[in-house]
């Protein structure tokens, strides 16, 4: 069967990998680099992801895929330390002692917060979808902890939508990060980054006869009887991994869900500036919500320079001078001189992921197109929080689904 896959991100690559042994596959990718949000910059001696990434011990589908691709030996389990920046000070918040020393919550507040993180796995996510995180947190931990701890985090990630975010998203996010030892969170990464994984899986696809077209946006998608036409080329099956809004732009009749964009500034520095902490949330006003000290996580020796990410989210369009604002604020807050900065790159994706607002799940379930398999960030596998694991499972489900569609239409496989 001749199948087109729209989008060369993780889900699209996984679908193509599963289908390519028995079918004629063509991937359409609008950018010049495969991987989507998992794509990389290539800086001579090393590659580094455009957007920070890691995975978790429970990511069974992704770990199985790495095993199939003979990349298991590339897996590293590293410590993810955390902290917060507030009023000019970086506070480490990884160990129990560090949390006890944090001055902006009382001991009873910390105890209440600890109990909440322990019981998050007991909540039924389906019952929380229609409830806002704000309302849920007020009920669970009270206004003080909400205002001083959770609200700044929600605001940094969702901006003006912070008060509308679903409690299901929040609980899922807290639950996945509550599996930690006294030394910190155990996070997965690949030896020298995800670039080799992307090269390996795409290489497998092309070796089996699949075609990958980079810098090839889909501008038209039409169905006539049982045949799909992608940019006027005929296909018997379609898998789409791009946002519903982008599908609508090329004429696909599909419902829509709100998305938000991601802006990620990556920098190479001459010196370390995060006090050895991997992930620092900012509670002060800033044009970014988190500072990720990548080389406080992955070995510095891979890069020979200190890698920092500044993460920001936006709806609509980002401000025109966002990069300059981020650099200026970062230098001021973290005592960095312009001469300390070796290079900077800003990546923007206006469709980085859905906004998981209260009541999202019913809208997600309405996202269907007859005869087309959908495997985007909005899919059930990425609910209520997008992840590498969710994208792998979405791609694998879509590959099975497109075969099922063909069988229902009586096509030869």
mmCIF file of C-alpha atoms in Angstrom, residues 186-343:
data_model
loop_
_atom_site.group_PDB
_atom_site.id
_atom_site.type_symbol
_atom_site.label_atom_id
_atom_site.label_comp_id
_atom_site.label_asym_id
_atom_site.label_seq_id
_atom_site.Cartn_x
_atom_site.Cartn_y
_atom_site.Cartn_z
ATOM 1 C CA UNK A 186 16.235 9.778 37.584
ATOM 2 C CA UNK A 187 15.966 10.869 33.961
ATOM 3 C CA UNK A 188 16.951 9.180 30.727
ATOM 4 C CA UNK A 189 19.141 10.624 28.013
ATOM 5 C CA UNK A 190 21.082 9.191 25.075
ATOM 6 C CA UNK A 191 24.836 9.174 24.661
ATOM 7 C CA UNK A 192 25.728 12.508 23.025
ATOM 8 C CA UNK A 193 22.072 13.316 22.413
ATOM 9 C CA UNK A 194 19.069 12.221 20.372
ATOM 10 C CA UNK A 195 20.587 12.987 16.969
ATOM 11 C CA UNK A 196 21.939 9.452 16.537
ATOM 12 C CA UNK A 197 18.499 8.020 17.325
ATOM 13 C CA UNK A 198 16.871 10.214 14.650
ATOM 14 C CA UNK A 199 19.576 9.250 12.138
ATOM 15 C CA UNK A 200 19.219 5.551 12.962
ATOM 16 C CA UNK A 201 15.436 5.310 12.671
ATOM 17 C CA UNK A 202 15.336 7.437 9.502
ATOM 18 C CA UNK A 203 18.160 5.348 8.048
ATOM 19 C CA UNK A 204 16.159 2.179 8.688
ATOM 20 C CA UNK A 205 13.180 3.685 6.848
ATOM 21 C CA UNK A 206 15.173 4.601 3.746
ATOM 22 C CA UNK A 207 17.048 1.277 3.722
ATOM 23 C CA UNK A 208 13.663 -0.450 3.459
ATOM 24 C CA UNK A 209 12.710 1.689 0.477
ATOM 25 C CA UNK A 210 10.895 4.504 2.253
ATOM 26 C CA UNK A 211 11.241 8.030 0.919
ATOM 27 C CA UNK A 212 11.843 11.014 3.173
ATOM 28 C CA UNK A 213 11.251 14.455 1.689
ATOM 29 C CA UNK A 214 12.649 17.238 3.836
ATOM 30 C CA UNK A 215 11.891 20.905 3.079
ATOM 31 C CA UNK A 216 8.643 19.618 1.565
ATOM 32 C CA UNK A 217 5.546 21.200 3.133
ATOM 33 C CA UNK A 218 2.156 19.775 2.253
ATOM 34 C CA UNK A 219 0.153 22.509 0.556
ATOM 35 C CA UNK A 220 -2.873 20.499 -0.560
ATOM 36 C CA UNK A 221 -4.571 17.346 0.694
ATOM 37 C CA UNK A 222 -7.663 16.098 -1.113
ATOM 38 C CA UNK A 223 -9.599 12.830 -1.041
ATOM 39 C CA UNK A 224 -11.373 11.577 -4.151
ATOM 40 C CA UNK A 225 -13.308 8.370 -3.488
ATOM 41 C CA UNK A 226 -10.707 6.064 -1.874
ATOM 42 C CA UNK A 227 -7.600 7.925 -3.041
ATOM 43 C CA UNK A 228 -5.790 10.715 -1.214
ATOM 44 C CA UNK A 229 -3.854 13.333 -3.173
ATOM 45 C CA UNK A 230 -0.946 14.963 -1.348
ATOM 46 C CA UNK A 231 0.400 17.879 -3.376
ATOM 47 C CA UNK A 232 -1.396 16.185 -6.320
ATOM 48 C CA UNK A 233 0.354 12.805 -5.766
ATOM 49 C CA UNK A 234 -1.946 9.792 -5.170
ATOM 50 C CA UNK A 235 -1.814 7.667 -1.995
ATOM 51 C CA UNK A 236 -3.992 4.926 -0.572
ATOM 52 C CA UNK A 237 -3.433 5.899 3.039
ATOM 53 C CA UNK A 238 -2.605 9.037 5.036
ATOM 54 C CA UNK A 239 -1.124 9.489 8.489
ATOM 55 C CA UNK A 240 -1.075 13.099 9.703
ATOM 56 C CA UNK A 241 0.986 14.136 12.710
ATOM 57 C CA UNK A 242 0.633 17.917 12.418
ATOM 58 C CA UNK A 243 -1.694 20.163 14.432
ATOM 59 C CA UNK A 244 -5.409 20.293 13.502
ATOM 60 C CA UNK A 245 -5.062 23.998 12.747
ATOM 61 C CA UNK A 246 -2.416 23.232 10.124
ATOM 62 C CA UNK A 247 -4.589 20.506 8.614
ATOM 63 C CA UNK A 248 -7.435 23.008 8.350
ATOM 64 C CA UNK A 249 -5.127 25.397 6.478
ATOM 65 C CA UNK A 250 -4.655 22.809 3.715
ATOM 66 C CA UNK A 251 -8.355 22.074 3.428
ATOM 67 C CA UNK A 252 -8.912 19.147 5.792
ATOM 68 C CA UNK A 253 -12.327 19.341 7.521
ATOM 69 C CA UNK A 254 -11.367 18.771 11.153
ATOM 70 C CA UNK A 255 -12.279 20.296 14.493
ATOM 71 C CA UNK A 256 -9.639 22.388 16.187
ATOM 72 C CA UNK A 257 -8.089 22.597 19.631
ATOM 73 C CA UNK A 258 -6.068 25.516 20.995
ATOM 74 C CA UNK A 259 -2.304 25.148 20.767
ATOM 75 C CA UNK A 260 0.530 27.049 22.332
ATOM 76 C CA UNK A 261 3.947 27.808 20.955
ATOM 77 C CA UNK A 262 7.367 27.137 22.424
ATOM 78 C CA UNK A 263 10.385 29.401 22.283
ATOM 79 C CA UNK A 264 13.643 27.805 23.336
ATOM 80 C CA UNK A 265 16.882 29.753 23.450
ATOM 81 C CA UNK A 266 19.998 27.577 23.502
ATOM 82 C CA UNK A 267 23.369 29.027 24.495
ATOM 83 C CA UNK A 268 26.948 27.900 24.771
ATOM 84 C CA UNK A 269 28.718 29.562 27.704
ATOM 85 C CA UNK A 270 32.320 29.729 28.846
ATOM 86 C CA UNK A 271 31.353 29.013 32.452
ATOM 87 C CA UNK A 272 28.652 27.342 34.533
ATOM 88 C CA UNK A 273 26.025 29.634 36.055
ATOM 89 C CA UNK A 274 23.293 27.451 37.614
ATOM 90 C CA UNK A 275 25.181 26.287 40.734
ATOM 91 C CA UNK A 276 25.229 22.717 39.442
ATOM 92 C CA UNK A 277 21.424 22.542 39.144
ATOM 93 C CA UNK A 278 19.821 21.018 36.055
ATOM 94 C CA UNK A 279 16.371 22.650 36.167
ATOM 95 C CA UNK A 280 15.630 26.060 37.697
ATOM 96 C CA UNK A 281 12.090 27.446 37.719
ATOM 97 C CA UNK A 282 11.787 31.214 37.803
ATOM 98 C CA UNK A 283 9.263 32.825 40.114
ATOM 99 C CA UNK A 284 10.396 36.340 39.212
ATOM 100 C CA UNK A 285 8.956 38.055 36.148
ATOM 101 C CA UNK A 286 11.040 37.062 33.134
ATOM 102 C CA UNK A 287 10.529 36.427 29.407
ATOM 103 C CA UNK A 288 11.157 32.727 30.104
ATOM 104 C CA UNK A 289 9.910 30.334 32.754
ATOM 105 C CA UNK A 290 12.820 27.970 33.299
ATOM 106 C CA UNK A 291 16.589 27.779 32.966
ATOM 107 C CA UNK A 292 17.850 24.320 32.076
ATOM 108 C CA UNK A 293 21.540 23.706 32.762
ATOM 109 C CA UNK A 294 22.023 20.902 30.251
ATOM 110 C CA UNK A 295 25.657 20.282 31.188
ATOM 111 C CA UNK A 296 24.651 19.915 34.838
ATOM 112 C CA UNK A 297 22.842 16.818 33.531
ATOM 113 C CA UNK A 298 24.701 15.503 30.471
ATOM 114 C CA UNK A 299 28.524 15.371 30.691
ATOM 115 C CA UNK A 300 30.345 18.634 29.979
ATOM 116 C CA UNK A 301 33.061 16.632 28.182
ATOM 117 C CA UNK A 302 30.691 15.921 25.266
ATOM 118 C CA UNK A 303 30.515 19.616 24.433
ATOM 119 C CA UNK A 304 33.540 21.415 25.837
ATOM 120 C CA UNK A 305 31.280 24.326 26.783
ATOM 121 C CA UNK A 306 28.377 24.885 29.148
ATOM 122 C CA UNK A 307 24.982 24.447 27.466
ATOM 123 C CA UNK A 308 21.980 26.394 28.755
ATOM 124 C CA UNK A 309 18.350 26.396 27.618
ATOM 125 C CA UNK A 310 15.890 29.197 28.356
ATOM 126 C CA UNK A 311 12.331 27.912 27.925
ATOM 127 C CA UNK A 312 9.334 30.090 27.145
ATOM 128 C CA UNK A 313 5.790 29.489 25.901
ATOM 129 C CA UNK A 314 3.439 31.742 23.976
ATOM 130 C CA UNK A 315 0.060 31.856 22.280
ATOM 131 C CA UNK A 316 -0.395 33.649 18.993
ATOM 132 C CA UNK A 317 2.873 35.273 17.973
ATOM 133 C CA UNK A 318 5.955 35.784 20.172
ATOM 134 C CA UNK A 319 7.180 39.309 20.776
ATOM 135 C CA UNK A 320 9.511 40.462 17.956
ATOM 136 C CA UNK A 321 12.580 41.005 20.164
ATOM 137 C CA UNK A 322 12.079 37.928 22.361
ATOM 138 C CA UNK A 323 15.633 36.642 21.893
ATOM 139 C CA UNK A 324 17.172 39.948 22.973
ATOM 140 C CA UNK A 325 14.819 40.164 25.962
ATOM 141 C CA UNK A 326 15.714 36.639 27.074
ATOM 142 C CA UNK A 327 19.460 37.202 26.794
ATOM 143 C CA UNK A 328 19.306 40.584 28.556
ATOM 144 C CA UNK A 329 17.236 39.243 31.451
ATOM 145 C CA UNK A 330 19.339 36.087 31.799
ATOM 146 C CA UNK A 331 22.602 38.037 31.887
ATOM 147 C CA UNK A 332 21.227 40.354 34.574
ATOM 148 C CA UNK A 333 19.779 37.625 36.781
ATOM 149 C CA UNK A 334 22.655 35.148 36.541
ATOM 150 C CA UNK A 335 25.607 37.536 36.415
ATOM 151 C CA UNK A 336 26.592 36.637 32.864
ATOM 152 C CA UNK A 337 28.696 38.950 30.707
ATOM 153 C CA UNK A 338 28.155 39.100 26.961
ATOM 154 C CA UNK A 339 31.758 37.899 26.621
ATOM 155 C CA UNK A 340 30.768 34.691 28.477
ATOM 156 C CA UNK A 341 28.355 33.751 25.669
ATOM 157 C CA UNK A 342 29.937 31.727 22.868
ATOM 158 C CA UNK A 343 26.829 31.294 20.695
#
